[in-house]
PDB file of C-alpha atoms and ligand atoms in Angstrom:
ATOM      1  CA  UNK A   1      80.251  23.642 176.731  1.00 77.00           C
ATOM      2  CA  UNK A   2      78.361  21.623 174.101  1.00 94.00           C
ATOM      3  CA  UNK A   3      74.689  22.241 173.584  1.00 97.00           C
ATOM      4  CA  UNK A   4      71.600  21.345 171.541  1.00 97.00           C
ATOM      5  CA  UNK A   5      68.221  22.436 170.116  1.00 98.00           C
ATOM      6  CA  UNK A   6      65.365  21.228 172.076  1.00 98.00           C
ATOM      7  CA  UNK A   7      61.656  21.576 170.650  1.00 98.00           C
ATOM      8  CA  UNK A   8      58.522  19.926 172.334  1.00 98.00           C
ATOM      9  CA  UNK A   9      55.657  19.939 169.692  1.00 98.00           C
ATOM     10  CA  UNK A  10      51.980  19.340 169.861  1.00 98.00           C
ATOM     11  CA  UNK A  11      49.095  19.125 167.395  1.00 98.00           C
ATOM     12  CA  UNK A  12      48.343  22.951 168.481  1.00 96.00           C
ATOM     13  CA  UNK A  13      52.007  23.996 167.891  1.00 97.00           C
ATOM     14  CA  UNK A  14      55.444  24.298 169.367  1.00 98.00           C
ATOM     15  CA  UNK A  15      55.299  24.690 173.380  1.00 98.00           C
ATOM     16  CA  UNK A  16      58.935  25.031 173.781  1.00 98.00           C
ATOM     17  CA  UNK A  17      61.792  25.635 171.245  1.00 98.00           C
ATOM     18  CA  UNK A  18      65.153  26.841 172.472  1.00 98.00           C
ATOM     19  CA  UNK A  19      68.849  26.406 171.277  1.00 98.00           C
ATOM     20  CA  UNK A  20      71.736  26.065 173.802  1.00 98.00           C
ATOM     21  CA  UNK A  21      70.177  23.508 175.860  1.00 98.00           C
ATOM     22  CA  UNK A  22      72.420  21.335 178.201  1.00 98.00           C
ATOM     23  CA  UNK A  23      70.472  18.721 179.306  1.00 98.00           C
ATOM     24  CA  UNK A  24      66.907  17.009 178.734  1.00 98.00           C
ATOM     25  CA  UNK A  25      65.696  14.547 181.243  1.00 98.00           C
ATOM     26  CA  UNK A  26      62.351  12.615 180.500  1.00 98.00           C
ATOM     27  CA  UNK A  27      60.739   9.176 181.568  1.00 98.00           C
ATOM     28  CA  UNK A  28      60.398   6.675 178.544  1.00 98.00           C
ATOM     29  CA  UNK A  29      58.201   3.811 178.946  1.00 97.00           C
ATOM     30  CA  UNK A  30      61.579   1.738 179.152  1.00 96.00           C
ATOM     31  CA  UNK A  31      63.157   4.009 182.182  1.00 97.00           C
ATOM     32  CA  UNK A  32      64.267   7.259 182.988  1.00 97.00           C
ATOM     33  CA  UNK A  33      66.526   9.082 180.135  1.00 98.00           C
ATOM     34  CA  UNK A  34      69.124  11.549 180.875  1.00 98.00           C
ATOM     35  CA  UNK A  35      70.370  13.076 177.721  1.00 98.00           C
ATOM     36  CA  UNK A  36      73.317  15.203 176.884  1.00 97.00           C
ATOM     37  CA  UNK A  37      74.343  17.033 173.619  1.00 96.00           C
ATOM     38  CA  UNK A  38      76.196  14.472 171.308  1.00 95.00           C
ATOM     39  CA  UNK A  39      73.938  11.610 172.352  1.00 96.00           C
ATOM     40  CA  UNK A  40      73.305   8.788 169.986  1.00 96.00           C
ATOM     41  CA  UNK A  41      70.103   8.885 167.763  1.00 97.00           C
ATOM     42  CA  UNK A  42      67.136   7.267 169.440  1.00 97.00           C
ATOM     43  CA  UNK A  43      63.464   7.221 169.331  1.00 98.00           C
ATOM     44  CA  UNK A  44      61.496   6.409 172.473  1.00 98.00           C
ATOM     45  CA  UNK A  45      57.814   6.515 173.548  1.00 98.00           C
ATOM     46  CA  UNK A  46      57.268   8.575 176.794  1.00 98.00           C
ATOM     47  CA  UNK A  47      55.084   7.913 179.761  1.00 98.00           C
ATOM     48  CA  UNK A  48      52.940  10.735 181.068  1.00 98.00           C
ATOM     49  CA  UNK A  49      55.577  12.494 183.246  1.00 98.00           C
ATOM     50  CA  UNK A  50      57.497  15.678 183.917  1.00 98.00           C
ATOM     51  CA  UNK A  51      60.289  16.556 181.187  1.00 98.00           C
ATOM     52  CA  UNK A  52      63.186  18.719 182.580  1.00 98.00           C
ATOM     53  CA  UNK A  53      65.318  21.075 180.213  1.00 98.00           C
ATOM     54  CA  UNK A  54      68.341  22.484 181.657  1.00 98.00           C
ATOM     55  CA  UNK A  55      69.702  25.576 179.974  1.00 97.00           C
ATOM     56  CA  UNK A  56      72.040  28.523 181.413  1.00 96.00           C
ATOM     57  CA  UNK A  57      71.928  27.044 184.847  1.00 91.00           C
ATOM     58  CA  UNK A  58      67.878  27.223 184.878  1.00 95.00           C
ATOM     59  CA  UNK A  59      65.729  24.172 184.650  1.00 97.00           C
ATOM     60  CA  UNK A  60      62.386  24.258 182.727  1.00 97.00           C
ATOM     61  CA  UNK A  61      59.746  21.614 183.666  1.00 98.00           C
ATOM     62  CA  UNK A  62      56.953  20.768 181.346  1.00 98.00           C
ATOM     63  CA  UNK A  63      53.976  18.310 182.068  1.00 98.00           C
ATOM     64  CA  UNK A  64      54.099  16.147 178.825  1.00 98.00           C
ATOM     65  CA  UNK A  65      51.290  13.835 178.251  1.00 98.00           C
ATOM     66  CA  UNK A  66      53.016  10.854 176.735  1.00 93.00           C
ATOM     67  CA  UNK A  67      54.047  10.794 172.982  1.00 98.00           C
ATOM     68  CA  UNK A  68      57.670  10.390 171.669  1.00 98.00           C
ATOM     69  CA  UNK A  69      61.076  11.426 172.216  1.00 98.00           C
ATOM     70  CA  UNK A  70      63.393  11.631 169.113  1.00 98.00           C
ATOM     71  CA  UNK A  71      66.956  12.181 169.979  1.00 98.00           C
ATOM     72  CA  UNK A  72      69.946  13.392 167.569  1.00 97.00           C
ATOM     73  CA  UNK A  73      73.229  14.530 168.614  1.00 95.00           C
ATOM     74  CA  UNK A  74      72.571  18.135 167.876  1.00 97.00           C
ATOM     75  CA  UNK A  75      68.704  18.091 168.581  1.00 98.00           C
ATOM     76  CA  UNK A  76      65.990  16.696 170.960  1.00 98.00           C
ATOM     77  CA  UNK A  77      62.367  16.652 169.900  1.00 98.00           C
ATOM     78  CA  UNK A  78      59.342  15.588 171.745  1.00 98.00           C
ATOM     79  CA  UNK A  79      56.056  15.089 169.981  1.00 98.00           C
ATOM     80  CA  UNK A  80      52.991  14.713 172.267  1.00 98.00           C
ATOM     81  CA  UNK A  81      49.463  15.168 172.249  1.00 98.00           C
ATOM     82  CA  UNK A  82      49.508  17.608 174.839  1.00 98.00           C
ATOM     83  CA  UNK A  83      52.369  19.234 176.759  1.00 98.00           C
ATOM     84  CA  UNK A  84      52.351  22.564 179.063  1.00 98.00           C
ATOM     85  CA  UNK A  85      55.249  24.473 180.457  1.00 98.00           C
ATOM     86  CA  UNK A  86      54.593  24.532 184.446  1.00 98.00           C
ATOM     87  CA  UNK A  87      53.993  28.331 184.277  1.00 97.00           C
ATOM     88  CA  UNK A  88      51.139  27.756 181.951  1.00 98.00           C
ATOM     89  CA  UNK A  89      49.353  25.038 184.120  1.00 98.00           C
ATOM     90  CA  UNK A  90      45.828  25.793 185.341  1.00 98.00           C
ATOM     91  CA  UNK A  91      45.865  23.869 188.630  1.00 98.00           C
ATOM     92  CA  UNK A  92      42.325  24.342 189.459  1.00 98.00           C
ATOM     93  CA  UNK A  93      41.638  22.970 186.184  1.00 98.00           C
ATOM     94  CA  UNK A  94      43.791  19.951 186.753  1.00 98.00           C
ATOM     95  CA  UNK A  95      42.295  19.211 190.209  1.00 98.00           C
ATOM     96  CA  UNK A  96      38.779  19.244 188.605  1.00 98.00           C
ATOM     97  CA  UNK A  97      40.138  16.806 185.936  1.00 98.00           C
ATOM     98  CA  UNK A  98      41.550  14.666 188.637  1.00 98.00           C
ATOM     99  CA  UNK A  99      37.962  14.577 190.602  1.00 97.00           C
ATOM    100  CA  UNK A 100      36.369  13.838 187.438  1.00 96.00           C
ATOM    101  CA  UNK A 101      38.689  10.962 186.556  1.00 95.00           C
ATOM    102  CA  UNK A 102      38.498   9.242 190.104  1.00 95.00           C
ATOM    103  CA  UNK A 103      34.732   9.418 189.902  1.00 93.00           C
ATOM    104  CA  UNK A 104      34.566   7.573 186.625  1.00 92.00           C
ATOM    105  CA  UNK A 105      37.043   5.061 187.814  1.00 92.00           C
ATOM    106  CA  UNK A 106      34.948   4.282 190.695  1.00 90.00           C
ATOM    107  CA  UNK A 107      32.023   3.652 188.532  1.00 81.00           C
ATOM    108  CA  UNK A 108      33.372   1.446 185.924  1.00 79.00           C
ATOM    109  CA  UNK A 109      35.137  -1.947 185.559  1.00 80.00           C
ATOM    110  CA  UNK A 110      39.046  -2.276 184.819  1.00 78.00           C
ATOM    111  CA  UNK A 111      38.478  -3.736 181.669  1.00 79.00           C
ATOM    112  CA  UNK A 112      36.205  -1.197 180.308  1.00 82.00           C
ATOM    113  CA  UNK A 113      37.475   1.500 177.672  1.00 78.00           C
ATOM    114  CA  UNK A 114      35.849   3.874 179.620  1.00 84.00           C
ATOM    115  CA  UNK A 115      38.133   2.968 182.737  1.00 89.00           C
ATOM    116  CA  UNK A 116      41.459   3.269 180.769  1.00 90.00           C
ATOM    117  CA  UNK A 117      40.265   6.584 179.345  1.00 93.00           C
ATOM    118  CA  UNK A 118      39.829   7.697 182.973  1.00 94.00           C
ATOM    119  CA  UNK A 119      43.010   6.146 184.184  1.00 95.00           C
ATOM    120  CA  UNK A 120      44.599   8.186 181.438  1.00 96.00           C
ATOM    121  CA  UNK A 121      42.988  11.506 182.201  1.00 97.00           C
ATOM    122  CA  UNK A 122      43.807  11.061 186.108  1.00 98.00           C
ATOM    123  CA  UNK A 123      47.638  10.375 185.060  1.00 98.00           C
ATOM    124  CA  UNK A 124      47.441  13.714 182.735  1.00 98.00           C
ATOM    125  CA  UNK A 125      45.993  15.708 185.903  1.00 98.00           C
ATOM    126  CA  UNK A 126      48.200  14.283 188.632  1.00 98.00           C
ATOM    127  CA  UNK A 127      51.145  15.094 186.279  1.00 98.00           C
ATOM    128  CA  UNK A 128      50.126  18.530 185.802  1.00 98.00           C
ATOM    129  CA  UNK A 129      49.666  18.803 189.519  1.00 98.00           C
ATOM    130  CA  UNK A 130      52.894  17.427 190.405  1.00 98.00           C
ATOM    131  CA  UNK A 131      54.565  19.514 187.888  1.00 98.00           C
ATOM    132  CA  UNK A 132      53.307  23.004 189.333  1.00 97.00           C
ATOM    133  CA  UNK A 133      54.463  21.854 192.927  1.00 91.00           C
ATOM    134  CA  UNK A 134      58.108  21.443 191.944  1.00 73.00           C
TER     135      UNK A 134
HETATM  136  P1  LIG B   1      40.679  18.556 180.882  1.00 94.52           P
HETATM  137  O1  LIG B   1      39.521  17.486 181.245  1.00 94.52           O
HETATM  138  O2  LIG B   1      40.959  19.673 181.942  1.00 94.52           O
HETATM  139  O3  LIG B   1      40.423  19.219 179.495  1.00 94.52           O
HETATM  140  P2  LIG B   1      42.545  16.670 179.792  1.00 94.52           P
HETATM  141  O4  LIG B   1      43.642  15.798 180.347  1.00 94.52           O
HETATM  142  O5  LIG B   1      41.426  15.909 179.210  1.00 94.52           O
HETATM  143  O6  LIG B   1      42.125  18.061 180.813  1.00 94.52           O
HETATM  144  P3  LIG B   1      43.931  17.370 177.230  1.00 94.52           P
HETATM  145  O7  LIG B   1      43.151  16.578 176.344  1.00 94.52           O
HETATM  146  O8  LIG B   1      45.147  16.350 177.886  1.00 94.52           O
HETATM  147  O9  LIG B   1      43.185  17.731 178.596  1.00 94.52           O
HETATM  148  O10 LIG B   1      44.520  18.781 176.616  1.00 94.52           O
HETATM  149  C1  LIG B   1      43.698  19.568 176.130  1.00 94.52           C
HETATM  150  C2  LIG B   1      44.257  20.779 175.770  1.00 94.52           C
HETATM  151  O11 LIG B   1      44.230  21.462 176.821  1.00 94.52           O
HETATM  152  C3  LIG B   1      45.672  20.679 175.626  1.00 94.52           C
HETATM  153  O12 LIG B   1      45.992  21.904 174.570  1.00 94.52           O
HETATM  154  C4  LIG B   1      46.096  20.772 177.083  1.00 94.52           C
HETATM  155  O13 LIG B   1      47.736  21.591 176.715  1.00 94.52           O
HETATM  156  C5  LIG B   1      45.444  22.053 177.656  1.00 94.52           C
HETATM  157  N1  LIG B   1      45.436  21.655 179.110  1.00 94.52           N
HETATM  158  C6  LIG B   1      44.860  20.483 179.761  1.00 94.52           C
HETATM  159  N2  LIG B   1      44.780  20.660 180.974  1.00 94.52           N
HETATM  160  C7  LIG B   1      45.629  21.930 181.223  1.00 94.52           C
HETATM  161  C8  LIG B   1      45.736  22.479 182.339  1.00 94.52           C
HETATM  162  N3  LIG B   1      45.299  22.227 183.636  1.00 94.52           N
HETATM  163  N4  LIG B   1      46.356  23.764 182.192  1.00 94.52           N
HETATM  164  C9  LIG B   1      46.737  24.308 180.969  1.00 94.52           C
HETATM  165  N5  LIG B   1      46.397  23.727 179.902  1.00 94.52           N
HETATM  166  C10 LIG B   1      45.588  22.414 180.161  1.00 94.52           C
END
C-alpha cells in the first residue's frame, strides 16, 4: 500500500511527524479534503477544525487552529499557529476558554476587533472540546 509522511508543525515545534500514513482528512476553507498518497501538489488554507490521520488501521485526531496544508505526492505538511493531539488537550482549559469567549462576545459589537478575536477563541475552544469527545 502507498503511504506518505505527515507533519503537523507549529511555532513551538512539531506536534506530529510520522512516515507510513495512509490518509489525511482536513477541512480547508474551500471544503473537506480527503488526501491519499500520490495526491497532486496543493496548498490550501485550513479552517479551525479536526484533522484525522490514518496509519496502521488507527486514526489519530488533532485539533488544528487554522493555518495551511501543503500536499505533495509523498508528504503532507500542516503549518498552524496551534495544534494538539486529542490526548494532549486539557478539556477544562478549553471549557474555560469557551466561557470567556462567550462572555466577550456578549459584551462587544459584531464589527469590533475584540468580537472577531473572541469568535476565533470560541472556535478554537469548541474545536478542542469536539476533538476530545470523538
Ligand atoms: P487559552 O485561552 O486557554 O490559552 P487559546 O485558544 O487562546 O486558549 P492558543 O493561543 O490557541 O490558546 O494556544 C496557545 C498554546 O496553548 C498552544 O501551544 C496550544 O497548543 C496550547 N493550548 C491551548 N489550549 C489548550 C488546551 N485546551 N489543551 C492543551 N493545550 C492547549
